[in-house]
mmCIF file of C-alpha atoms in Angstrom:
data_model
loop_
_atom_site.group_PDB
_atom_site.id
_atom_site.type_symbol
_atom_site.label_atom_id
_atom_site.label_comp_id
_atom_site.label_asym_id
_atom_site.label_seq_id
_atom_site.Cartn_x
_atom_site.Cartn_y
_atom_site.Cartn_z
ATOM 1 C CA ASN A 88 76.370 58.511 -87.217
ATOM 2 C CA ALA A 89 76.345 57.226 -90.781
ATOM 3 C CA GLY A 90 74.871 60.472 -92.114
ATOM 4 C CA VAL A 91 73.136 59.969 -95.465
ATOM 5 C CA THR A 92 73.320 56.462 -96.921
ATOM 6 C CA GLN A 93 72.250 55.309 -100.383
ATOM 7 C CA THR A 94 71.688 51.877 -101.836
ATOM 8 C CA PRO A 95 72.689 50.447 -104.191
ATOM 9 C CA LYS A 96 76.049 52.021 -105.065
ATOM 10 C CA PHE A 97 75.914 50.787 -108.650
ATOM 11 C CA GLN A 98 73.119 49.468 -110.861
ATOM 12 C CA VAL A 99 72.765 48.463 -114.498
ATOM 13 C CA LEU A 100 69.281 48.281 -115.979
ATOM 14 C CA LYS A 101 67.843 47.473 -119.360
ATOM 15 C CA THR A 102 65.510 49.931 -121.024
ATOM 16 C CA GLY A 103 62.008 49.508 -119.635
ATOM 17 C CA GLN A 104 63.014 47.901 -116.351
ATOM 18 C CA SER A 105 62.003 49.468 -113.072
ATOM 19 C CA MET A 106 63.923 50.005 -109.874
ATOM 20 C CA THR A 107 63.908 51.945 -106.635
ATOM 21 C CA LEU A 108 66.851 53.867 -105.247
ATOM 22 C CA GLN A 109 66.903 53.992 -101.479
ATOM 23 C CA CYS A 110 68.073 56.827 -99.258
ATOM 24 C CA ALA A 111 68.157 57.036 -95.476
ATOM 25 C CA GLN A 112 69.493 59.585 -93.002
ATOM 26 C CA ASP A 113 70.111 59.235 -89.288
ATOM 27 C CA MET A 114 70.481 62.932 -88.427
ATOM 28 C CA ASN A 115 66.788 63.514 -87.619
ATOM 29 C CA HIS A 116 66.582 65.882 -90.570
ATOM 30 C CA ASN A 117 63.238 67.080 -91.844
ATOM 31 C CA SER A 118 63.926 67.850 -95.511
ATOM 32 C CA MET A 119 65.283 65.397 -98.061
ATOM 33 C CA TYR A 120 66.250 65.780 -101.714
ATOM 34 C CA TRP A 121 67.020 63.764 -104.817
ATOM 35 C CA TYR A 122 69.449 65.131 -107.420
ATOM 36 C CA ARG A 123 70.919 63.758 -110.600
ATOM 37 C CA GLN A 124 74.430 64.611 -111.746
ATOM 38 C CA ASP A 125 75.345 64.633 -115.422
ATOM 39 C CA PRO A 126 78.675 65.692 -116.953
ATOM 40 C CA GLY A 127 78.879 69.417 -117.544
ATOM 41 C CA MET A 128 75.470 70.055 -115.995
ATOM 42 C CA GLY A 129 76.210 69.936 -112.301
ATOM 43 C CA LEU A 130 73.464 68.615 -110.048
ATOM 44 C CA ARG A 131 69.808 69.094 -110.882
ATOM 45 C CA LEU A 132 66.989 68.668 -108.417
ATOM 46 C CA ILE A 133 64.512 65.893 -109.209
ATOM 47 C CA TYR A 134 62.224 65.999 -106.144
ATOM 48 C CA TYR A 135 62.344 67.136 -102.588
ATOM 49 C CA SER A 136 60.366 66.491 -99.438
ATOM 50 C CA ALA A 137 59.954 69.008 -96.652
ATOM 51 C CA SER A 138 58.442 66.474 -94.262
ATOM 52 C CA GLU A 139 56.960 63.000 -94.057
ATOM 53 C CA GLY A 140 54.055 62.695 -96.450
ATOM 54 C CA THR A 141 54.924 65.752 -98.568
ATOM 55 C CA THR A 142 56.854 65.869 -101.825
ATOM 56 C CA ASP A 143 57.421 68.556 -104.457
ATOM 57 C CA LYS A 144 58.794 68.502 -107.957
ATOM 58 C CA GLY A 145 62.163 69.966 -108.733
ATOM 59 C CA GLU A 146 63.724 70.934 -112.035
ATOM 60 C CA VAL A 147 63.697 67.496 -113.742
ATOM 61 C CA PRO A 148 60.908 65.294 -112.291
ATOM 62 C CA ASN A 149 59.724 63.572 -115.479
ATOM 63 C CA GLY A 150 60.147 59.804 -115.426
ATOM 64 C CA TYR A 151 60.548 59.605 -111.644
ATOM 65 C CA ASN A 152 58.367 59.061 -108.612
ATOM 66 C CA VAL A 153 59.280 59.465 -104.965
ATOM 67 C CA SER A 154 58.046 58.258 -101.605
ATOM 68 C CA ARG A 155 58.808 59.770 -98.220
ATOM 69 C CA LEU A 156 58.261 56.579 -96.290
ATOM 70 C CA ASN A 157 58.999 58.101 -92.891
ATOM 71 C CA LYS A 158 61.224 60.817 -91.513
ATOM 72 C CA ARG A 159 64.391 58.813 -92.197
ATOM 73 C CA GLU A 160 63.764 57.418 -95.670
ATOM 74 C CA PHE A 161 63.164 58.941 -99.100
ATOM 75 C CA SER A 162 63.073 56.642 -102.117
ATOM 76 C CA LEU A 163 63.270 57.399 -105.833
ATOM 77 C CA ARG A 164 61.553 55.100 -108.314
ATOM 78 C CA LEU A 165 62.104 54.705 -112.023
ATOM 79 C CA GLU A 166 59.011 52.945 -113.393
ATOM 80 C CA SER A 167 60.329 52.379 -116.918
ATOM 81 C CA ALA A 168 64.006 53.221 -117.197
ATOM 82 C CA ALA A 169 65.336 54.994 -120.282
ATOM 83 C CA PRO A 170 68.936 55.531 -121.442
ATOM 84 C CA SER A 171 68.482 59.261 -120.738
ATOM 85 C CA GLN A 172 68.243 58.362 -117.056
ATOM 86 C CA THR A 173 71.815 57.099 -117.008
ATOM 87 C CA SER A 174 73.327 59.316 -114.346
ATOM 88 C CA VAL A 175 74.702 59.519 -110.843
ATOM 89 C CA TYR A 176 71.947 60.066 -108.301
ATOM 90 C CA PHE A 177 72.531 61.856 -105.025
ATOM 91 C CA CYS A 178 70.307 62.076 -102.014
ATOM 92 C CA ALA A 179 70.663 64.937 -99.534
ATOM 93 C CA SER A 180 69.035 66.045 -96.310
ATOM 94 C CA ARG A 181 68.857 69.130 -94.121
ATOM 95 C CA MET A 182 67.448 69.930 -90.704
ATOM 96 C CA GLY A 183 65.025 72.725 -91.545
ATOM 97 C CA THR A 184 61.865 72.944 -93.598
ATOM 98 C CA GLY A 185 61.396 76.681 -94.089
ATOM 99 C CA THR A 186 63.219 79.553 -95.660
ATOM 100 C CA SER A 187 66.059 79.831 -93.140
ATOM 101 C CA TYR A 188 69.288 78.385 -94.467
ATOM 102 C CA ASN A 189 70.473 74.998 -93.196
ATOM 103 C CA GLU A 190 73.305 73.041 -94.752
ATOM 104 C CA GLN A 191 72.395 70.150 -97.015
ATOM 105 C CA PHE A 192 74.341 66.935 -96.403
ATOM 106 C CA PHE A 193 74.888 64.606 -99.328
ATOM 107 C CA GLY A 194 75.045 60.854 -99.624
ATOM 108 C CA PRO A 195 77.758 59.009 -101.594
ATOM 109 C CA GLY A 196 75.633 58.544 -104.699
ATOM 110 C CA THR A 197 74.199 55.743 -106.831
ATOM 111 C CA ARG A 198 75.703 55.272 -110.281
ATOM 112 C CA LEU A 199 72.957 54.067 -112.641
ATOM 113 C CA THR A 200 73.461 52.866 -116.206
ATOM 114 C CA VAL A 201 70.488 52.163 -118.459
ATOM 115 C CA LEU A 202 71.300 50.119 -121.550
ATOM 116 C CA ALA B 136 65.008 81.930 -112.358
ATOM 117 C CA GLN B 137 68.662 81.847 -111.451
ATOM 118 C CA SER B 138 71.596 80.264 -113.231
ATOM 119 C CA VAL B 139 75.242 79.547 -112.502
ATOM 120 C CA THR B 140 78.110 79.472 -114.985
ATOM 121 C CA GLN B 141 81.461 77.950 -114.229
ATOM 122 C CA LEU B 142 83.670 79.206 -116.977
ATOM 123 C CA ASP B 143 86.276 76.457 -116.914
ATOM 124 C CA SER B 144 85.389 72.783 -117.125
ATOM 125 C CA GLN B 145 88.962 71.736 -116.295
ATOM 126 C CA VAL B 146 91.839 73.543 -114.607
ATOM 127 C CA PRO B 147 95.258 71.869 -114.588
ATOM 128 C CA VAL B 148 97.767 73.332 -112.167
ATOM 129 C CA PHE B 149 101.078 72.328 -110.662
ATOM 130 C CA GLU B 150 101.393 71.539 -106.979
ATOM 131 C CA GLU B 151 102.103 74.586 -104.781
ATOM 132 C CA ALA B 152 100.868 76.975 -107.487
ATOM 133 C CA PRO B 153 97.922 79.321 -106.861
ATOM 134 C CA VAL B 154 94.560 78.597 -108.428
ATOM 135 C CA GLU B 155 91.335 80.448 -109.150
ATOM 136 C CA LEU B 156 88.114 78.717 -110.151
ATOM 137 C CA ARG B 157 85.610 81.102 -111.671
ATOM 138 C CA CYS B 158 81.899 81.283 -111.005
ATOM 139 C CA ASN B 159 79.333 83.759 -112.296
ATOM 140 C CA TYR B 160 75.653 83.740 -111.518
ATOM 141 C CA SER B 161 72.502 85.481 -112.635
ATOM 142 C CA SER B 162 69.467 86.118 -110.486
ATOM 143 C CA SER B 163 66.790 88.773 -110.251
ATOM 144 C CA VAL B 164 66.734 88.482 -106.461
ATOM 145 C CA SER B 165 69.328 88.298 -103.714
ATOM 146 C CA VAL B 166 71.140 85.005 -103.354
ATOM 147 C CA TYR B 167 73.258 82.942 -101.046
ATOM 148 C CA LEU B 168 76.377 81.481 -102.670
ATOM 149 C CA PHE B 169 78.206 78.218 -102.114
ATOM 150 C CA TRP B 170 81.173 76.171 -103.221
ATOM 151 C CA TYR B 171 81.073 72.389 -102.890
ATOM 152 C CA VAL B 172 83.876 69.884 -103.454
ATOM 153 C CA GLN B 173 83.424 66.351 -104.731
ATOM 154 C CA TYR B 174 86.334 63.937 -104.343
ATOM 155 C CA PRO B 175 86.373 60.911 -106.672
ATOM 156 C CA ASN B 176 83.500 58.508 -106.055
ATOM 157 C CA GLN B 177 82.183 60.526 -103.142
ATOM 158 C CA GLY B 178 79.275 62.841 -102.423
ATOM 159 C CA LEU B 179 79.445 66.610 -102.234
ATOM 160 C CA GLN B 180 80.966 68.400 -99.255
ATOM 161 C CA LEU B 181 80.406 72.060 -98.442
ATOM 162 C CA LEU B 182 83.641 74.017 -98.884
ATOM 163 C CA LEU B 183 82.390 77.498 -97.989
ATOM 164 C CA LYS B 184 79.351 79.719 -98.171
ATOM 165 C CA TYR B 185 78.370 83.378 -98.384
ATOM 166 C CA LEU B 186 75.161 84.305 -96.598
ATOM 167 C CA SER B 187 75.830 87.913 -95.570
ATOM 168 C CA GLY B 188 78.504 90.183 -94.107
ATOM 169 C CA SER B 189 82.103 90.227 -95.291
ATOM 170 C CA THR B 190 82.402 89.536 -98.982
ATOM 171 C CA LEU B 191 85.590 87.533 -98.430
ATOM 172 C CA VAL B 192 84.693 84.101 -97.168
ATOM 173 C CA LYS B 193 87.142 81.545 -95.842
ATOM 174 C CA GLY B 194 86.430 77.837 -96.024
ATOM 175 C CA ILE B 195 88.007 74.522 -95.264
ATOM 176 C CA ASN B 196 91.341 73.297 -96.634
ATOM 177 C CA GLY B 197 92.707 76.832 -97.142
ATOM 178 C CA PHE B 198 90.181 77.882 -99.779
ATOM 179 C CA GLU B 199 88.541 81.295 -99.898
ATOM 180 C CA ALA B 200 86.058 83.037 -102.165
ATOM 181 C CA GLU B 201 85.039 86.616 -102.758
ATOM 182 C CA PHE B 202 81.505 87.746 -103.474
ATOM 183 C CA ASN B 203 81.400 90.544 -106.021
ATOM 184 C CA LYS B 204 77.848 91.785 -106.377
ATOM 185 C CA SER B 205 78.515 94.226 -109.217
ATOM 186 C CA GLN B 206 80.142 91.517 -111.309
ATOM 187 C CA THR B 207 77.801 88.782 -110.048
ATOM 188 C CA SER B 208 80.798 86.577 -109.355
ATOM 189 C CA PHE B 209 81.951 84.273 -106.586
ATOM 190 C CA HIS B 210 85.404 83.041 -107.579
ATOM 191 C CA LEU B 211 87.198 80.420 -105.502
ATOM 192 C CA ARG B 212 90.909 80.785 -104.747
ATOM 193 C CA LYS B 213 93.706 78.961 -103.023
ATOM 194 C CA PRO B 214 97.241 80.391 -102.793
ATOM 195 C CA SER B 215 99.031 77.035 -102.923
ATOM 196 C CA VAL B 216 97.377 73.791 -103.998
ATOM 197 C CA HIS B 217 98.203 70.244 -102.964
ATOM 198 C CA ILE B 218 97.813 66.981 -104.823
ATOM 199 C CA SER B 219 94.974 66.178 -102.422
ATOM 200 C CA ASP B 220 92.966 69.140 -103.793
ATOM 201 C CA THR B 221 92.383 67.202 -107.007
ATOM 202 C CA ALA B 222 88.585 67.024 -107.191
ATOM 203 C CA GLU B 223 85.558 68.507 -108.892
ATOM 204 C CA TYR B 224 84.307 71.818 -107.567
ATOM 205 C CA PHE B 225 80.755 73.079 -107.894
ATOM 206 C CA CYS B 226 79.471 76.601 -107.428
ATOM 207 C CA ALA B 227 75.824 76.906 -106.363
ATOM 208 C CA VAL B 228 73.262 79.595 -105.543
ATOM 209 C CA MET B 229 70.125 79.700 -103.473
ATOM 210 C CA THR B 230 67.621 82.551 -103.605
ATOM 211 C CA LEU B 231 66.728 84.202 -100.329
ATOM 212 C CA GLY B 232 63.341 83.169 -99.040
ATOM 213 C CA ASN B 233 63.474 79.883 -100.928
ATOM 214 C CA ALA B 234 61.166 77.686 -98.893
ATOM 215 C CA GLY B 235 62.834 74.467 -99.932
ATOM 216 C CA ASN B 236 66.410 75.779 -99.692
ATOM 217 C CA MET B 237 66.743 74.561 -103.265
ATOM 218 C CA LEU B 238 70.171 74.894 -104.820
ATOM 219 C CA THR B 239 71.041 75.691 -108.437
ATOM 220 C CA PHE B 240 74.433 74.299 -109.413
ATOM 221 C CA GLY B 241 76.961 75.208 -112.038
ATOM 222 C CA GLY B 242 78.376 72.588 -114.362
ATOM 223 C CA GLY B 243 81.471 71.974 -112.260
ATOM 224 C CA THR B 244 85.213 72.544 -112.642
ATOM 225 C CA ARG B 245 87.610 69.658 -112.456
ATOM 226 C CA LEU B 246 90.801 70.738 -110.689
ATOM 227 C CA MET B 247 93.770 68.574 -111.617
ATOM 228 C CA VAL B 248 96.855 69.156 -109.489
ATOM 229 C CA LYS B 249 100.046 67.825 -111.039
ATOM 230 C CA PRO B 250 103.284 67.045 -109.176
#
């Protein structure tokens, strides 16, 4: 099993450009998450999806859109990139959808620079 | 809302010395507590967790942490570190009954083990 995979690994954008970060998991997990990681701030939740067709905002959703394409894939889109979106983006997934704890498994990250 | 404070952004230590990474949290409700490790250019990996029961929790790679409810702390310890422990460590909390299992992370502590 590959676990959680993310593409691309690195990306450089100019201000105003758009792009989509891809995430896929092969563990048959139900819930998926997008985080951003900034120095000194840890990881902050952007969006999460409890199941196909459902998405909810996290702590920092502004400037992002998401799509839960199917059970395996959860994409993050920047419509008009800004330098403040320079960050490392992590996708994660977990088996459950409710309140019971299940471990979240993280992908390797996408390092995005917006000039 | 809950928050997590990691008091040290960097901790340099010599190989085979003991180390303690500090974590304090605030929450108005009961929480689960976690430590994650991030090796260079990789995603996050769960090191250990406290859900209930014994307040002393043992994790992978010889790490342990103690939950102290009165001091709202969850410090991570290892009696003898190795060069391979060089990484960034994140403390995180999750409130009980959180439908999305959403995590709140601290800012991270970079552990630098020197020969």
